[in-house]
Short mmCIF file of C-alpha atoms and ligand atoms in Angstrom, two decimals:
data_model
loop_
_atom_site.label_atom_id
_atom_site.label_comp_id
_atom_site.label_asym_id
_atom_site.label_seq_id
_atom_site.Cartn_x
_atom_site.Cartn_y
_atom_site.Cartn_z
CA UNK A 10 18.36 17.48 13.65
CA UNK A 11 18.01 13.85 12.83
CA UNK A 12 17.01 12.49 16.29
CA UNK A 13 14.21 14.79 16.95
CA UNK A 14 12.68 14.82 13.40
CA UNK A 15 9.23 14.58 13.09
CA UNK A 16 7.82 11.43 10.45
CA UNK A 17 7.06 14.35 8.39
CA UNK A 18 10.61 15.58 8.22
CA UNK A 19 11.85 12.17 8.06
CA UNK A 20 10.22 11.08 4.76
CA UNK A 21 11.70 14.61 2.32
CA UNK A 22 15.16 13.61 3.80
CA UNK A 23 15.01 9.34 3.70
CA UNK A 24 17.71 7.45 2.61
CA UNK A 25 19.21 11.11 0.48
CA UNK A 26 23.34 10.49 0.74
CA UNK A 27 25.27 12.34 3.72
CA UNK A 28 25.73 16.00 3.21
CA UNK A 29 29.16 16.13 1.66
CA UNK A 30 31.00 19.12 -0.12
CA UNK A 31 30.26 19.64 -3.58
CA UNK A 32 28.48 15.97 -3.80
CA UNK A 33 24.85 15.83 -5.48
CA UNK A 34 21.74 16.20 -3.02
CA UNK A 35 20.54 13.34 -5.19
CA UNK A 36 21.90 10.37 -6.35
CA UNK A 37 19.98 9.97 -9.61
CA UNK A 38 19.40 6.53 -11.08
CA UNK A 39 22.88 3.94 -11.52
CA UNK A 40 22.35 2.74 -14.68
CA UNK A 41 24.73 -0.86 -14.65
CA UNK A 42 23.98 -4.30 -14.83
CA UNK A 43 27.45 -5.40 -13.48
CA UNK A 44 29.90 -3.58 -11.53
CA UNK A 45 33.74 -3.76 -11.21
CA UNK A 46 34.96 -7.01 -9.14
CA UNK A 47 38.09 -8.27 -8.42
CA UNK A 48 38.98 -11.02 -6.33
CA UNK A 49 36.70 -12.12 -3.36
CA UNK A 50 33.25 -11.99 -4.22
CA UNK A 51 31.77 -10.70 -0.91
CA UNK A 52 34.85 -7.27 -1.31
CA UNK A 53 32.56 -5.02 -3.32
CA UNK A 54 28.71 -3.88 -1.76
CA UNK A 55 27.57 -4.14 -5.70
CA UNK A 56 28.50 -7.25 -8.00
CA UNK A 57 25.74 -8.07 -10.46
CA UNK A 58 22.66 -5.36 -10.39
CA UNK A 59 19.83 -8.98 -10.10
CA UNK A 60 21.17 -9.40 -5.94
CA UNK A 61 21.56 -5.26 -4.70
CA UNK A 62 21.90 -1.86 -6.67
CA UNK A 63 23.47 1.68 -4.98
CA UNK A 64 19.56 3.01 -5.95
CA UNK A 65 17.86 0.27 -4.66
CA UNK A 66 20.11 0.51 -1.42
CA UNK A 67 19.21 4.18 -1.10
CA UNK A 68 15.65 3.85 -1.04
CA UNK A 69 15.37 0.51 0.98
CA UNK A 70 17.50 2.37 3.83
CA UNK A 71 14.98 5.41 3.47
CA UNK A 72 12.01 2.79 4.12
CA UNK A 73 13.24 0.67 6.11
CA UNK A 74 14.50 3.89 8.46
CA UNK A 75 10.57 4.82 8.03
CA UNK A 76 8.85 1.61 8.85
CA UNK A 77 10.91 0.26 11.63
CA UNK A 78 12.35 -2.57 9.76
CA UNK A 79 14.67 -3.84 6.83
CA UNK A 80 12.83 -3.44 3.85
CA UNK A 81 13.03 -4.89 0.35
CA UNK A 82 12.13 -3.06 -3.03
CA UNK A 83 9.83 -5.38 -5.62
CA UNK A 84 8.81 -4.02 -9.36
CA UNK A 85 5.27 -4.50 -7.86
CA UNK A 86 2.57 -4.47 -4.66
CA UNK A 87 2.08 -7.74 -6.35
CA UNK A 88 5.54 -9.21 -6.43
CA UNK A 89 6.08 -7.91 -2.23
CA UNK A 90 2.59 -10.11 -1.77
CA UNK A 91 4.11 -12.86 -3.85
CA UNK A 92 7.55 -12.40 -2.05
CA UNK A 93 6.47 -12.81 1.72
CA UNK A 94 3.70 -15.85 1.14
CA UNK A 95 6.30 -17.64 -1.24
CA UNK A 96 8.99 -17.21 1.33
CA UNK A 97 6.96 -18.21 4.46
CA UNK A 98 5.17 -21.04 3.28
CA UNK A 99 5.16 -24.20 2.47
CA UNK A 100 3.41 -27.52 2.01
CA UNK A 101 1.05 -28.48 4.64
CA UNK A 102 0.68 -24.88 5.66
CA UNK A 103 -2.25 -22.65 5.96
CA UNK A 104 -2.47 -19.52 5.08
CA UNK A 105 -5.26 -16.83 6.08
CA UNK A 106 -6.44 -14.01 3.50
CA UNK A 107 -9.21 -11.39 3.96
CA UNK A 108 -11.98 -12.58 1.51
CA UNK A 109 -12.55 -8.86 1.24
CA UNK A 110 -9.10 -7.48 0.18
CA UNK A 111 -7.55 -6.90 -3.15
CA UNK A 112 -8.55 -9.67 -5.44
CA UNK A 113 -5.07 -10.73 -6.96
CA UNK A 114 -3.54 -11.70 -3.50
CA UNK A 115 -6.35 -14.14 -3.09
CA UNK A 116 -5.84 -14.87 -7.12
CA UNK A 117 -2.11 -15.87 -6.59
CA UNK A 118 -3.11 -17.69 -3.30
CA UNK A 119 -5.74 -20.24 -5.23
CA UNK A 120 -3.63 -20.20 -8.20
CA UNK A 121 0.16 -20.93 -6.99
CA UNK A 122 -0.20 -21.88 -3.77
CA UNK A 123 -3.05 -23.99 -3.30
CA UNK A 124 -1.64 -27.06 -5.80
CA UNK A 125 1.20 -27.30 -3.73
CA UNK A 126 -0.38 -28.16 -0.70
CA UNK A 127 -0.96 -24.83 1.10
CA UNK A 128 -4.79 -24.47 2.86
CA UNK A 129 -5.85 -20.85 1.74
CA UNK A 130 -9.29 -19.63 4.34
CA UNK A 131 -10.88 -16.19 3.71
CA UNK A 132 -11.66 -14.65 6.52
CA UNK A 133 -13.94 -10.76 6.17
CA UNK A 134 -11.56 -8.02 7.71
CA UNK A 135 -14.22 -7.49 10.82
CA UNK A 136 -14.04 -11.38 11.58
CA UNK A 137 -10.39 -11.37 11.90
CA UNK A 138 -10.44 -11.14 15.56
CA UNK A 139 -12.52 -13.52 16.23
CA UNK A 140 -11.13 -16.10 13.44
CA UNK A 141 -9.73 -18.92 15.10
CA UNK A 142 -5.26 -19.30 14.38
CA UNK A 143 -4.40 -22.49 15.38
CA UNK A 144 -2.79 -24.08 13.06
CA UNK A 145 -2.26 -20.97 10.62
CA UNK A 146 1.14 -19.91 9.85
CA UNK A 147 0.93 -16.80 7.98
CA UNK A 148 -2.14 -14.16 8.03
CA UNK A 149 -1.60 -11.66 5.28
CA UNK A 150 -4.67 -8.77 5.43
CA UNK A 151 -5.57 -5.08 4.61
CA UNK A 152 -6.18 -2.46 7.27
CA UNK A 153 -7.82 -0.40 5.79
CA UNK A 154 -9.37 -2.86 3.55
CA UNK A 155 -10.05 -2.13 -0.06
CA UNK A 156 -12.18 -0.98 -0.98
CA UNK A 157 -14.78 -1.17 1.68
CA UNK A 158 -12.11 0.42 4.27
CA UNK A 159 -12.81 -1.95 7.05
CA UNK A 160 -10.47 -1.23 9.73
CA UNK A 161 -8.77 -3.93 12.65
CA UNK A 162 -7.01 -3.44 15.93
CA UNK A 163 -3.62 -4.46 14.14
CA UNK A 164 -1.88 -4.89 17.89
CA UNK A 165 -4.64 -7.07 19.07
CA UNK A 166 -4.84 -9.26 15.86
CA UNK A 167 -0.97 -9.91 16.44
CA UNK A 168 -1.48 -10.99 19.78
CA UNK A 169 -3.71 -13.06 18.81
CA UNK A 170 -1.77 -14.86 15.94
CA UNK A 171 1.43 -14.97 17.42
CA UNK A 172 -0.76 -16.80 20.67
CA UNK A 173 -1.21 -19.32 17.93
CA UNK A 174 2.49 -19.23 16.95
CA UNK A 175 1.62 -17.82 13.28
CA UNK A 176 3.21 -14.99 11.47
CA UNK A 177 1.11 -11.45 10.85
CA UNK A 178 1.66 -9.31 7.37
CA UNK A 179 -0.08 -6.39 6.83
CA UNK A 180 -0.82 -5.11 3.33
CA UNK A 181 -0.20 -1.16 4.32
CA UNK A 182 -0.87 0.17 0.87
CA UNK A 183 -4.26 2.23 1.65
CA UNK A 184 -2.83 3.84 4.86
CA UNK A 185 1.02 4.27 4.22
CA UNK A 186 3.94 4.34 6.44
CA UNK A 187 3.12 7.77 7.08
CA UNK A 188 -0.32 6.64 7.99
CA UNK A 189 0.44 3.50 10.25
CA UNK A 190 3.59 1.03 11.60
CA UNK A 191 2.32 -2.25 11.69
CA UNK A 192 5.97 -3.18 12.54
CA UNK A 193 5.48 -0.95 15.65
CA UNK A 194 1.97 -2.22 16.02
CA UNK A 195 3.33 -5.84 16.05
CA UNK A 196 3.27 -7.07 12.73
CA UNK A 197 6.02 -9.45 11.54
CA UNK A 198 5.75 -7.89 8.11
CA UNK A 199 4.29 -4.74 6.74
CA UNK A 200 4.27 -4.70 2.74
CA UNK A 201 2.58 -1.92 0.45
CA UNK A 202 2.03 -1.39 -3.35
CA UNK A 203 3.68 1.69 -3.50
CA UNK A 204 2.42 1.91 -6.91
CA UNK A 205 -0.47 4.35 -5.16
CA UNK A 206 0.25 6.53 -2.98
CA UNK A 207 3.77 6.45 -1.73
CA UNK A 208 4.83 6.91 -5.67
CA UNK A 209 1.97 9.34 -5.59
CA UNK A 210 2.16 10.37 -9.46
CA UNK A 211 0.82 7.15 -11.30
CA UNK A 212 3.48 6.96 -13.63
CA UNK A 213 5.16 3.79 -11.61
CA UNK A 214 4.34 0.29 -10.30
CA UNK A 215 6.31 -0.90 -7.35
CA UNK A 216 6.24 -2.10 -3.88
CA UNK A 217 8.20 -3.28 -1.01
CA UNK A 218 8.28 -5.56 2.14
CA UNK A 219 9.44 -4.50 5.52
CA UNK A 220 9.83 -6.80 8.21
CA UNK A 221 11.39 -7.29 12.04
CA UNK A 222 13.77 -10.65 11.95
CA UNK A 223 16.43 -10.00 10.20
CA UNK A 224 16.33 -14.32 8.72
CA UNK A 225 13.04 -14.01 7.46
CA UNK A 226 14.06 -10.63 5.37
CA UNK A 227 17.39 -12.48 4.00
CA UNK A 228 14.10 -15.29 2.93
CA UNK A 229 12.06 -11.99 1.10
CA UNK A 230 15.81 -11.09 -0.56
CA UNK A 231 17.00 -14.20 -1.71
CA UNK A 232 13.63 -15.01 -3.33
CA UNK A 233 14.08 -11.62 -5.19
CA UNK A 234 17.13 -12.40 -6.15
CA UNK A 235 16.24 -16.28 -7.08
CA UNK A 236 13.03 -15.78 -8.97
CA UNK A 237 15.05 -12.14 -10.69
CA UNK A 238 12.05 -10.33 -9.45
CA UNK A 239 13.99 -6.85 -9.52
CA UNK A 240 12.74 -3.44 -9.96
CA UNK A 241 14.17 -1.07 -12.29
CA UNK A 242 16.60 1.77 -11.22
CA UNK A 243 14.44 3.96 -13.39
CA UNK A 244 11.18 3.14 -11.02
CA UNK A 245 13.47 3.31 -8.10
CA UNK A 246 14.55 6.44 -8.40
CA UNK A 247 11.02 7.68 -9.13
CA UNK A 248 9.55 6.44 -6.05
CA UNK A 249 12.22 8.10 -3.93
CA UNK A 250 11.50 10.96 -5.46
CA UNK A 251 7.82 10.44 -4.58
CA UNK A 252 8.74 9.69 -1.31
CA UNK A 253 9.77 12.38 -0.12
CA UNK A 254 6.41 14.78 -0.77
CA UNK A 255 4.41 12.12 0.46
CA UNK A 256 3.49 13.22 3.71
CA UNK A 257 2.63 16.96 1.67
CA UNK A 258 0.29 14.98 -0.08
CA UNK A 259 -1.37 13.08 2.12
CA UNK A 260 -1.77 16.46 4.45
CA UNK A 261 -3.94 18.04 1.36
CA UNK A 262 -5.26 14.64 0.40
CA UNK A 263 -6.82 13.29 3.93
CA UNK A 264 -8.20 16.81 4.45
CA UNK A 265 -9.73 16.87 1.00
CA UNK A 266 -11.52 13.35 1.72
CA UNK A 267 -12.66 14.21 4.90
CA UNK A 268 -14.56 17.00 3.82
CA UNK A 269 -15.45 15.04 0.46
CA UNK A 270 -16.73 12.38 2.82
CA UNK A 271 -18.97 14.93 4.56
CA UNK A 272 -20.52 16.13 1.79
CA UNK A 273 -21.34 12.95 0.04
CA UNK A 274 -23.05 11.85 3.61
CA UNK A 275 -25.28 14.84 3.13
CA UNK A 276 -26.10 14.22 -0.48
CA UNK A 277 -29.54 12.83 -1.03
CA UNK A 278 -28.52 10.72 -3.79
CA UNK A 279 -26.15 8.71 -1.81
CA UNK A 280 -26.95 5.62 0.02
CA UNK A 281 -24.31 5.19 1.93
CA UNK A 282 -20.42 6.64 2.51
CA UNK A 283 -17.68 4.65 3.77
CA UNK A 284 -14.96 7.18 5.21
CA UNK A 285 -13.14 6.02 8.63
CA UNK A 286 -12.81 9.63 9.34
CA UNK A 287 -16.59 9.86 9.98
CA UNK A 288 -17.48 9.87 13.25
CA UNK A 289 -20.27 7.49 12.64
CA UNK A 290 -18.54 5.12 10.55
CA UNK A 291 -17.76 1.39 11.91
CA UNK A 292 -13.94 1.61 11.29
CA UNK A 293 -13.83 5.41 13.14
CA UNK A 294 -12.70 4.21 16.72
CA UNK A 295 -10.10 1.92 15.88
CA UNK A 296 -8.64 4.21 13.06
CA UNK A 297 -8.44 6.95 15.56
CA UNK A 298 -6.45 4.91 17.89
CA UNK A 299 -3.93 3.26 15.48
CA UNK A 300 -4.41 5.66 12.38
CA UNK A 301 -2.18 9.46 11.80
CA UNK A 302 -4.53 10.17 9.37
CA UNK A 303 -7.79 8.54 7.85
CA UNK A 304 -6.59 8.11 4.39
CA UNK A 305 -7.58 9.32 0.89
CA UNK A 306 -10.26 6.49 -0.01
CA UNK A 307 -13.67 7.20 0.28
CA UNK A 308 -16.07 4.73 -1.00
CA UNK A 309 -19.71 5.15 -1.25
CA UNK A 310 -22.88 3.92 -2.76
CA UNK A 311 -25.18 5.58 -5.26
CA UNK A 312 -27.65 2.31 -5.54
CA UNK A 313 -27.34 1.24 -8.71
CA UNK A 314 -25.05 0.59 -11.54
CA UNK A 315 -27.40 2.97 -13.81
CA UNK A 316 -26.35 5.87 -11.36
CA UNK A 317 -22.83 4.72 -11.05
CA UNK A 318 -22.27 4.79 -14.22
CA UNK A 319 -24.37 8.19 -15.37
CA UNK A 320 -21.75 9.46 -12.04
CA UNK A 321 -18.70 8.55 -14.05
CA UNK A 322 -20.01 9.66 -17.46
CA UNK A 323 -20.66 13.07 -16.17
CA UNK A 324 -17.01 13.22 -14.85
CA UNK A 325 -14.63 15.61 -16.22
CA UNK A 326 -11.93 16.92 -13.71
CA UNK A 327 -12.15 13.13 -12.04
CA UNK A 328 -10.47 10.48 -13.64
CA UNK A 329 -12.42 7.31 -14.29
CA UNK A 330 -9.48 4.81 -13.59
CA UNK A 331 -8.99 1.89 -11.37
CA UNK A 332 -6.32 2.70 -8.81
CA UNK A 333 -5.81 5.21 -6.45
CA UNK A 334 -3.30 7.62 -4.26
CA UNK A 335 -2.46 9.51 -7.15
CA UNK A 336 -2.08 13.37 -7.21
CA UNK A 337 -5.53 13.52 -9.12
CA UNK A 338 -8.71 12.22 -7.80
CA UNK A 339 -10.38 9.37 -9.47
CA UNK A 340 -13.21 6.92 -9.23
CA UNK A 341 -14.12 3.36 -10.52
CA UNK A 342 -17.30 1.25 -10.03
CA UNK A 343 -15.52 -1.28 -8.22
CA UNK A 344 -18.35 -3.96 -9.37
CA UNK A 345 -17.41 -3.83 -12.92
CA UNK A 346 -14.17 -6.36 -12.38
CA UNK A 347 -16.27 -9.13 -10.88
CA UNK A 348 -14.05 -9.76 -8.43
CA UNK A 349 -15.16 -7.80 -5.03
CA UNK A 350 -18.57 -8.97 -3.58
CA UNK A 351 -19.82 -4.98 -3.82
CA UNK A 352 -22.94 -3.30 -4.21
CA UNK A 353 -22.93 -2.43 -8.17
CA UNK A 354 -23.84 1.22 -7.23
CA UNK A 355 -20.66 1.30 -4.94
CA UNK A 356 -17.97 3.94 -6.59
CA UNK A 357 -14.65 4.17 -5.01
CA UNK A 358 -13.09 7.41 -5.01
CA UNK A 359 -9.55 8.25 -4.21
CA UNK A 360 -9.29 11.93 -3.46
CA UNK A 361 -6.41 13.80 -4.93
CA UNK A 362 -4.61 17.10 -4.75
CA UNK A 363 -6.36 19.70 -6.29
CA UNK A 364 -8.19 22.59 -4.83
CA UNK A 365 -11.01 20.67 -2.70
CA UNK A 366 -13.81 23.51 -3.47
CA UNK A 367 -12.96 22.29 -7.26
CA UNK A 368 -13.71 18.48 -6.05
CA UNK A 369 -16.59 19.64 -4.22
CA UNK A 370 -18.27 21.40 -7.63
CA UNK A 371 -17.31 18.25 -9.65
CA UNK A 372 -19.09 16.17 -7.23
CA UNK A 373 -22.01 18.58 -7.09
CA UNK A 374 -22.08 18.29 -10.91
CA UNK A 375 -21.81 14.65 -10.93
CA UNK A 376 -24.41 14.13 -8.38
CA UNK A 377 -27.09 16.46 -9.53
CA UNK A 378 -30.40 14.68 -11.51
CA UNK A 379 -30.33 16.88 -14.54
C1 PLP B 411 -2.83 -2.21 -5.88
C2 PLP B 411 -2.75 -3.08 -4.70
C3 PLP B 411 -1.91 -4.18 -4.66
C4 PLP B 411 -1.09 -4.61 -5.86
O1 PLP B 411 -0.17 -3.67 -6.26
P1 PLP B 411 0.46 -3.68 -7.75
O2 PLP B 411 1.54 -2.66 -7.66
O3 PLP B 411 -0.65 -3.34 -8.69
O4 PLP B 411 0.99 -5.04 -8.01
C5 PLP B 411 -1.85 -4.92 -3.50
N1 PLP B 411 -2.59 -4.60 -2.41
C6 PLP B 411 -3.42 -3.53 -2.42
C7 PLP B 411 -4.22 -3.23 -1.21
C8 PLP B 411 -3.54 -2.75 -3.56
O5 PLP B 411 -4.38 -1.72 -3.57
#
């Protein structure tokens, strides 16, 4: 079976333990912060639980078997951001960052970066492939962007920066693994906060690196190790778990938003939808191409903050909540942080699990001028 599984197959069994009489299907969580070792230090696989765990191990193999590279677990999206721009750079470098992408990679950037010497330059996700690389040595960006979902040819923009001789990361987190390879697609790294939807359940943050030369990885894993940025075999083991209904999810998820993206398009009281599974929207074409499915984001614009916000007070069965990719479907007015340049009317929703005719009535509800 294993050779001819689909992606779909592949993520329920990822990185389980060999079929073995009378062994566990799971291995649930190994609770140690040391492990026996005798002798040579390089004789035992485990030796202190800050440089490799047996949970960690299992669910870096089951990533790194579905992204196409070796992967490393972080206790955070944040930390796996942190990880590959603290291992790759260094003074005199420049790195580029979409000036539309989630705020706190641009926050570490400007704050622990930028005093040692690195040049940070935003660049808007539909400028990247026309930004100029010379001289860059690391572009780190969102395709998908969040929140305004901007989409970019992910092979192309490689091309491009490896033309230059710099390094390509892409943040994966809004499509998933199960949504797009940038390893396949010629990224050098592909990292995700798998706090959303890989997890799935919001009870977890985590997140993880993948990448395709082997040195650079060892770089991502000793800084782990170095700066004791480790996850918890707790969180571990929950985001295995996770992993392995995420492409179930994502099935009832994508079609949910799709049709939620329809029907806000239609609604009177919406300006404007952003959904790259709408055939008019600017990202479509170039989703379709390098996308499986057009994610579980839809963002759209009700004008003001007044009618944002009488939206989200009318909200029952959705979640006001910042994050997304969870099992339930929830909205924020992303303009409320002060950190994305967004209209102040501009909700994003991230479409969840339950019955979509249920979503649809809550929106109807939430939308109507009574
Ligand atoms: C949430 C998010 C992160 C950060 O993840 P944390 O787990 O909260 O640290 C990074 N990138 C994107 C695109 C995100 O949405």
């Amino acid at each position: 079976m294993k050779k001819k599984m689909q992606r779909g197959t592949q993520v329920v069994h990822a990185g389980l333990p060999k079929a073995s009489q009378g062994m566990p299907f799971n291995q649930g969580p190994v609770f140690a912060s040391t492990f026996h070792l005798s002798g040579d230090c390089d004789s035992a696989d485990y030796q202190y639980a800050r440089f490799n765990n047996p949970t960690w191990q299992a669910l870096e193999d089951g990533l790194a078997e579905l992204e196409g590279g070796e992967t490393v677990i972080f206790p955070s999206g944040m930390a796996a951001a942190a990880a590959i721009m603290t291992s790759v750079l260094t003074t005199g470098d420049k790195v580029v960052l979409p000036g539309d992408g989630y705020f706190a990679t641009r926050a570490y950037a400007h704050e622990f970066l930028e005093p040692n010497g690195i040049a940070i330059e935003l660049v808007a996700t539909c400028d990247l492939l026309e930004a100029d690389y010379s001289g860059v040595t690391l572009v780190l960006i969102e395709s998908p962007s969040n929140p305004m979902l901007d989409v970019v040819d992910i092979a192309q923009l490689a091309k491009r920066i490896h033309a230059a001789g710099g390094l390509l990361a892409i943040d994966n987190t809004t499509a998933t693994v199960l949504g797009q390879q940038p390893l396949a697609l010629g990224a050098d790294f592909s990292m995700s906060a798998d706090t959303k939807a890989v997890n799935g359940h919001s009870d977890v943050v985590f997140g993880h690196v993948s990448g395709v030369d082997p040195q650079r990885i060892e770089r991502v894993r000793l800084w782990r190790k170095l700066a004791g940025n480790i996850p918890g075999p707790m969180e571990t083991w929950l985001v295995h778990r996770g992993l392995a209904t995420l492409d179930m999810r994502l099935e009832r998820m994508t079609q949910n938003a799709q049709r939620v993206a329809e029907f806000l398009s239609a609604n009177k009281n919406v300006a404007s939808v952003r959904y790259p599974g709408l055939s008019s929207d600017p990202s479509h074409e170039v989703a379709q191409q390098q996308m499986s499915h057009m994610g579980f984001i839809v963002s759209f614009d009700l004008g003001t903050q007044k009618a944002a916000d009488m939206f989200l007070h009318k909200a029952t069965a959705i979640f006001e909540a910042t994050s997304f990719g969870g099992v339930h479907t929830m909205a924020e007015r992303r303009a409320r942080w002060g950190t994305d340049n967004v209209s102040p009317g501009l909700i994003r929703l991230s479409v969840g699990c339950e019955k979509c005719d249920d979503i649809i009535a809550e929106l109807t509800a939430c939308l109507s001028g009574e």
